[in-house]
């Protein structure tokens, strides 16, 4: 008969509700706008993972995503990757974190200016946690008074300003691209084929002291430019102050630009950025959804803000955990009278992104796929012509000095040899398995089966880029392995910070202390780094060492141990050293049954 539709709780969808409703209608899925007493398959949240208490199904937010992509945290994560792989991560402008790095900012700029007197930089100051251009301003020199005045009250990021952006119609614009993080473990990333280009409303000029404050010239935020009298609402996707990215690509391609190379650079930027974010996300994930306990799985649509430089190099400006999914805009009908009117450009791009995200996480498709992939488990297979050869089996029972018996858990390596010409046969299939086999969908649709809800929908607008291109990028995923060590020693589930005992155990189990590095020195390292990170005022709630502090300590230990290598090789060597000792320890524990 009819398949029951996928159920979606939209009660917390907030401003994405309209686009979600249209998507659900197109998919013919069941919406619960006021929530539901029974669990739903999917929960669509407007703000964060914690909008609802959920124990099953799927949520469209990852725990900790908002914290991870804040301006300061993102800049720190990018800095870590820039330290390890400077060439690969040159798509993020040089940034300093204020207030604590103000002296460093002043000093570095002075050195750079001294070494190149023709360098006339501009910097952009962005308050942490701000959005929509809120509180952003440009400065020409670190000694700018506004900078020193405001930073004490509001932490911020100060960043090199990209002075030569690509212009279209003499205007600066940026790109909002939608990226689906479908899964963290294993990592799965999709990019939407189309995005939005948001235009400034004053012709662009390179920054001078005179035009620094002209936001309609320098900032591409829709929320700012909408207030300009030059803002053009357009129903066409290739004119006006908000256009589709594909319309820009068409234009660039007609001018002879290498659009394929541009897309490839954008894909690489997106994958590398997500690789920089995953370590932190994994720490939040294990804290909110400990493995082995019931909990939902997560996916999330992210908004990547990208600026194209004149030479078409894409630069990352920021990542939004909650990109606007509004498909209407406010219009002033007469002075002071506003009305929400549909925005066709937004609708075209955003509905496709939400609908296709849902198609990709469709739980029924997953069930069908699982059933298709696993039928082999349903059959007892009989291989009549197999010889089994055992290799040097160790003793199974041992006595220690006190004559206590210890049993060894053996893992046997078996090699199977098939006689030439023989073929494994399916033997008798018991009744229970026959029932399960029905779960595998037939190749041809049943005569009375309803038409697939996907029939008639356009092809997916989201394209998989990871694991598709994993081979090219996996070598960058080394902080993930440091995070795995950190998570292992967190101990009590539900925390995101490592206590002093956890850090000591890490050092001891990985055999990192020696005559040159005593346990007292380990404690001092822990205290020094933890105190400094906690004084930076990001997250005081939980005491202890956060992941980024652990990463710093880890890099410190790596530099100490492998002096002459480049940083990423030092870190990699230490990771391998630690993993090797921990694997040996695990093996010992398994053998001796130490739990
Ligand atoms: P917000 O979250 O407040 O929108 P963004 O980081 O996106 O903050 O910056 C707002 C706008 O400022 C961007 O859309 C872009 O137009 C401009 N901008 C930001 N950083 C830079 C930069 N480094 N160089 C040039 N322009 C920038």
Tab-separated table of N, CA and C in Angstrom, residues 477-567:
chain	number	residue	atom	x	y	z
A	477	UNK	N	43.718	16.689	7.386
A	477	UNK	CA	42.841	16.422	8.537
A	477	UNK	C	43.626	15.975	9.770
A	478	UNK	N	44.677	16.700	10.115
A	478	UNK	CA	45.464	16.211	11.243
A	478	UNK	C	44.960	16.760	12.587
A	479	UNK	N	44.323	17.929	12.575
A	479	UNK	CA	43.809	18.439	13.866
A	479	UNK	C	42.642	17.564	14.344
A	480	UNK	N	41.936	16.944	13.401
A	480	UNK	CA	40.893	15.976	13.761
A	480	UNK	C	41.477	14.873	14.635
A	481	UNK	N	42.687	14.458	14.305
A	481	UNK	CA	43.310	13.371	15.077
A	481	UNK	C	43.755	13.871	16.448
A	482	UNK	N	44.159	15.145	16.519
A	482	UNK	CA	44.488	15.720	17.837
A	482	UNK	C	43.199	15.797	18.666
A	483	UNK	N	42.090	16.177	17.998
A	483	UNK	CA	40.804	16.261	18.701
A	483	UNK	C	40.369	14.884	19.201
A	484	UNK	N	40.662	13.842	18.429
A	484	UNK	CA	40.286	12.486	18.854
A	484	UNK	C	41.038	12.119	20.136
A	485	UNK	N	42.310	12.534	20.240
A	485	UNK	CA	43.080	12.279	21.463
A	485	UNK	C	42.452	13.052	22.628
A	486	UNK	N	42.110	14.304	22.352
A	486	UNK	CA	41.506	15.168	23.380
A	486	UNK	C	40.214	14.526	23.903
A	487	UNK	N	39.369	14.094	22.967
A	487	UNK	CA	38.066	13.524	23.350
A	487	UNK	C	38.274	12.246	24.172
A	488	UNK	N	39.262	11.469	23.809
A	488	UNK	CA	39.529	10.216	24.529
A	488	UNK	C	39.804	10.488	26.006
A	489	UNK	N	40.492	11.615	26.292
A	489	UNK	CA	40.877	11.873	27.685
A	489	UNK	C	39.917	12.807	28.410
A	490	UNK	N	38.816	13.201	27.746
A	490	UNK	CA	37.850	14.068	28.425
A	490	UNK	C	37.217	13.366	29.616
A	491	UNK	N	37.156	12.037	29.537
A	491	UNK	CA	36.623	11.280	30.675
A	491	UNK	C	35.120	11.378	30.721
A	492	UNK	N	34.596	12.065	31.758
A	492	UNK	CA	33.149	12.116	31.965
A	492	UNK	C	32.499	12.671	30.705
A	493	UNK	N	31.478	11.970	30.259
A	493	UNK	CA	30.787	12.436	29.054
A	493	UNK	C	30.041	13.733	29.391
A	494	UNK	N	29.815	14.498	28.377
A	494	UNK	CA	29.041	15.724	28.581
A	494	UNK	C	29.906	16.944	28.808
A	495	UNK	N	31.234	16.803	28.776
A	495	UNK	CA	32.076	17.979	28.961
A	495	UNK	C	32.782	18.313	27.653
A	496	UNK	N	33.274	19.555	27.578
A	496	UNK	CA	34.049	19.942	26.401
A	496	UNK	C	35.451	20.377	26.829
A	497	UNK	N	35.731	20.271	28.147
A	497	UNK	CA	37.046	20.730	28.617
A	497	UNK	C	37.777	19.634	29.390
A	498	UNK	N	39.074	19.648	29.225
A	498	UNK	CA	39.923	18.622	29.829
A	498	UNK	C	40.449	19.110	31.177
A	499	UNK	N	40.283	18.271	32.210
A	499	UNK	CA	40.801	18.625	33.529
A	499	UNK	C	42.286	18.298	33.638
A	500	UNK	N	42.949	18.738	34.747
A	500	UNK	CA	44.383	18.479	34.893
A	500	UNK	C	44.711	16.988	34.940
A	501	UNK	N	43.806	16.181	35.541
A	501	UNK	CA	44.078	14.744	35.626
A	501	UNK	C	44.021	14.114	34.242
A	502	UNK	N	43.045	14.549	33.460
A	502	UNK	CA	42.917	14.039	32.086
A	502	UNK	C	44.178	14.343	31.285
A	503	UNK	N	44.717	15.547	31.468
A	503	UNK	CA	45.917	15.943	30.714
A	503	UNK	C	47.126	15.104	31.150
A	504	UNK	N	47.216	14.890	32.476
A	504	UNK	CA	48.319	14.060	32.993
A	504	UNK	C	48.218	12.643	32.436
A	505	UNK	N	46.969	12.108	32.434
A	505	UNK	CA	46.789	10.742	31.931
A	505	UNK	C	47.180	10.668	30.462
A	506	UNK	N	46.813	11.715	29.712
A	506	UNK	CA	47.191	11.761	28.289
A	506	UNK	C	48.719	11.666	28.152
A	507	UNK	N	49.427	12.485	28.935
A	507	UNK	CA	50.902	12.504	28.842
A	507	UNK	C	51.478	11.151	29.261
A	508	UNK	N	50.899	10.590	30.334
A	508	UNK	CA	51.445	9.332	30.847
A	508	UNK	C	51.171	8.186	29.865
A	509	UNK	N	49.911	8.076	29.415
A	509	UNK	CA	49.555	6.964	28.517
A	509	UNK	C	50.295	7.028	27.188
A	510	UNK	N	50.584	8.251	26.757
A	510	UNK	CA	51.294	8.380	25.468
A	510	UNK	C	52.800	8.385	25.677
A	511	UNK	N	53.212	8.204	26.911
A	511	UNK	CA	54.642	8.133	27.259
A	511	UNK	C	55.404	9.370	26.778
A	512	UNK	N	54.859	10.541	27.112
A	512	UNK	CA	55.478	11.779	26.638
A	512	UNK	C	56.423	12.404	27.665
A	513	UNK	N	56.296	11.976	28.938
A	513	UNK	CA	57.187	12.593	29.926
A	513	UNK	C	58.462	11.755	30.035
A	514	UNK	N	59.540	12.443	30.316
A	514	UNK	CA	60.834	11.759	30.453
A	514	UNK	C	61.715	12.632	31.343
A	515	UNK	N	62.999	12.339	31.357
A	515	UNK	CA	63.868	13.090	32.276
A	515	UNK	C	63.925	14.577	31.905
A	516	UNK	N	63.707	14.883	30.599
A	516	UNK	CA	63.729	16.287	30.173
A	516	UNK	C	62.385	16.977	30.367
A	517	UNK	N	61.348	16.167	30.543
A	517	UNK	CA	60.003	16.736	30.638
A	517	UNK	C	59.268	16.004	31.766
A	518	UNK	N	59.427	16.553	32.981
A	518	UNK	CA	58.893	15.867	34.166
A	518	UNK	C	57.383	16.089	34.279
A	519	UNK	N	56.745	15.331	35.150
A	519	UNK	CA	55.308	15.512	35.350
A	519	UNK	C	55.021	16.894	35.948
A	520	UNK	N	55.981	17.428	36.685
A	520	UNK	CA	55.788	18.788	37.229
A	520	UNK	C	55.745	19.791	36.075
A	521	UNK	N	56.602	19.567	35.078
A	521	UNK	CA	56.604	20.453	33.896
A	521	UNK	C	55.298	20.301	33.117
A	522	UNK	N	54.765	19.086	33.124
A	522	UNK	CA	53.477	18.836	32.446
A	522	UNK	C	52.394	19.677	33.107
A	523	UNK	N	52.381	19.667	34.453
A	523	UNK	CA	51.374	20.440	35.188
A	523	UNK	C	51.509	21.933	34.898
A	524	UNK	N	52.754	22.406	34.820
A	524	UNK	CA	52.980	23.839	34.566
A	524	UNK	C	52.470	24.201	33.165
A	525	UNK	N	52.755	23.323	32.200
A	525	UNK	CA	52.284	23.567	30.825
A	525	UNK	C	50.756	23.660	30.817
A	526	UNK	N	50.118	22.722	31.521
A	526	UNK	CA	48.655	22.703	31.575
A	526	UNK	C	48.126	24.013	32.181
A	527	UNK	N	48.701	24.376	33.307
A	527	UNK	CA	48.202	25.566	34.008
A	527	UNK	C	48.408	26.832	33.172
A	528	UNK	N	49.588	26.974	32.612
A	528	UNK	CA	49.925	28.172	31.825
A	528	UNK	C	48.956	28.368	30.662
A	529	UNK	N	48.834	27.292	29.879
A	529	UNK	CA	48.020	27.414	28.656
A	529	UNK	C	46.542	27.564	29.009
A	530	UNK	N	46.080	26.783	29.977
A	530	UNK	CA	44.657	26.834	30.331
A	530	UNK	C	44.289	28.211	30.890
A	531	UNK	N	45.160	28.739	31.754
A	531	UNK	CA	44.866	30.038	32.362
A	531	UNK	C	44.763	31.113	31.271
A	532	UNK	N	45.706	31.071	30.330
A	532	UNK	CA	45.693	32.098	29.272
A	532	UNK	C	44.425	31.988	28.421
A	533	UNK	N	44.061	30.779	28.049
A	533	UNK	CA	42.856	30.625	27.213
A	533	UNK	C	41.605	31.029	27.970
A	534	UNK	N	41.552	30.686	29.260
A	534	UNK	CA	40.348	31.032	30.004
A	534	UNK	C	40.261	32.529	30.280
A	535	UNK	N	41.441	33.214	30.284
A	535	UNK	CA	41.389	34.664	30.528
A	535	UNK	C	40.955	35.412	29.268
A	536	UNK	N	40.928	34.702	28.125
A	536	UNK	CA	40.518	35.397	26.899
A	536	UNK	C	39.010	35.600	26.859
A	537	UNK	N	38.326	35.014	27.830
A	537	UNK	CA	36.915	35.352	28.016
A	537	UNK	C	35.973	34.819	26.960
A	538	UNK	N	36.277	33.673	26.368
A	538	UNK	CA	35.335	33.137	25.380
A	538	UNK	C	34.257	32.321	26.105
A	539	UNK	N	34.688	31.387	26.928
A	539	UNK	CA	33.722	30.486	27.551
A	539	UNK	C	34.218	30.144	28.960
A	540	UNK	N	33.692	30.890	29.939
A	540	UNK	CA	34.140	30.667	31.321
A	540	UNK	C	33.334	29.584	32.010
A	541	UNK	N	32.203	29.195	31.397
A	541	UNK	CA	31.228	28.392	32.148
A	541	UNK	C	31.851	27.131	32.732
A	542	UNK	N	32.625	26.460	31.916
A	542	UNK	CA	33.204	25.189	32.356
A	542	UNK	C	34.687	25.405	32.626
A	543	UNK	N	35.192	24.954	33.789
A	543	UNK	CA	36.631	25.107	33.995
A	543	UNK	C	37.383	24.038	33.186
A	544	UNK	N	38.661	24.268	32.964
A	544	UNK	CA	39.470	23.260	32.280
A	544	UNK	C	39.996	23.746	30.943
A	545	UNK	N	40.636	22.795	30.257
A	545	UNK	CA	41.340	23.117	29.014
A	545	UNK	C	40.443	22.850	27.807
A	546	UNK	N	40.214	23.903	26.989
A	546	UNK	CA	39.375	23.718	25.799
A	546	UNK	C	40.214	23.081	24.685
A	547	UNK	N	39.545	22.654	23.632
A	547	UNK	CA	40.262	21.970	22.539
A	547	UNK	C	41.397	22.829	21.988
A	548	UNK	N	41.089	24.144	21.742
A	548	UNK	CA	42.122	24.970	21.110
A	548	UNK	C	43.352	25.114	22.005
A	549	UNK	N	43.128	25.139	23.334
A	549	UNK	CA	44.262	25.204	24.267
A	549	UNK	C	45.042	23.885	24.199
A	550	UNK	N	44.308	22.770	24.103
A	550	UNK	CA	44.966	21.465	24.001
A	550	UNK	C	45.805	21.395	22.723
A	551	UNK	N	45.236	21.938	21.636
A	551	UNK	CA	45.966	21.928	20.360
A	551	UNK	C	47.265	22.720	20.515
A	552	UNK	N	47.170	23.860	21.213
A	552	UNK	CA	48.387	24.662	21.424
A	552	UNK	C	49.417	23.863	22.232
A	553	UNK	N	48.941	23.207	23.300
A	553	UNK	CA	49.855	22.408	24.126
A	553	UNK	C	50.463	21.273	23.299
A	554	UNK	N	49.639	20.674	22.459
A	554	UNK	CA	50.096	19.558	21.625
A	554	UNK	C	51.191	20.021	20.656
A	555	UNK	N	50.967	21.191	20.047
A	555	UNK	CA	51.964	21.740	19.116
A	555	UNK	C	53.277	22.013	19.860
A	556	UNK	N	53.125	22.513	21.093
A	556	UNK	CA	54.293	22.799	21.941
A	556	UNK	C	55.113	21.533	22.169
A	557	UNK	N	54.390	20.452	22.541
A	557	UNK	CA	55.058	19.181	22.802
A	557	UNK	C	55.708	18.651	21.526
A	558	UNK	N	55.011	18.833	20.404
A	558	UNK	CA	55.535	18.335	19.123
A	558	UNK	C	56.825	19.073	18.758
A	559	UNK	N	56.816	20.399	18.989
A	559	UNK	CA	58.008	21.190	18.645
A	559	UNK	C	59.199	20.784	19.503
A	560	UNK	N	58.878	20.482	20.787
A	560	UNK	CA	59.929	20.076	21.715
A	560	UNK	C	60.555	18.749	21.291
A	561	UNK	N	59.695	17.823	20.858
A	561	UNK	CA	60.151	16.466	20.602
A	561	UNK	C	60.807	16.296	19.229
A	562	UNK	N	60.301	17.032	18.239
A	562	UNK	CA	60.823	16.839	16.874
A	562	UNK	C	61.339	18.173	16.335
A	563	UNK	N	62.384	18.639	16.947
A	563	UNK	CA	62.839	20.024	16.731
A	563	UNK	C	63.010	20.467	15.273
A	564	UNK	N	63.661	19.661	14.450
A	564	UNK	CA	64.118	20.207	13.170
A	564	UNK	C	63.078	20.133	12.040
A	565	UNK	N	61.938	19.499	12.285
A	565	UNK	CA	60.970	19.308	11.188
A	565	UNK	C	60.075	20.535	11.009
A	566	UNK	N	59.427	20.674	9.831
A	566	UNK	CA	58.400	21.724	9.712
A	566	UNK	C	57.220	21.389	10.639
A	567	UNK	N	56.454	22.419	11.037
A	567	UNK	CA	55.429	22.224	12.071
A	567	UNK	C	54.477	21.053	11.769
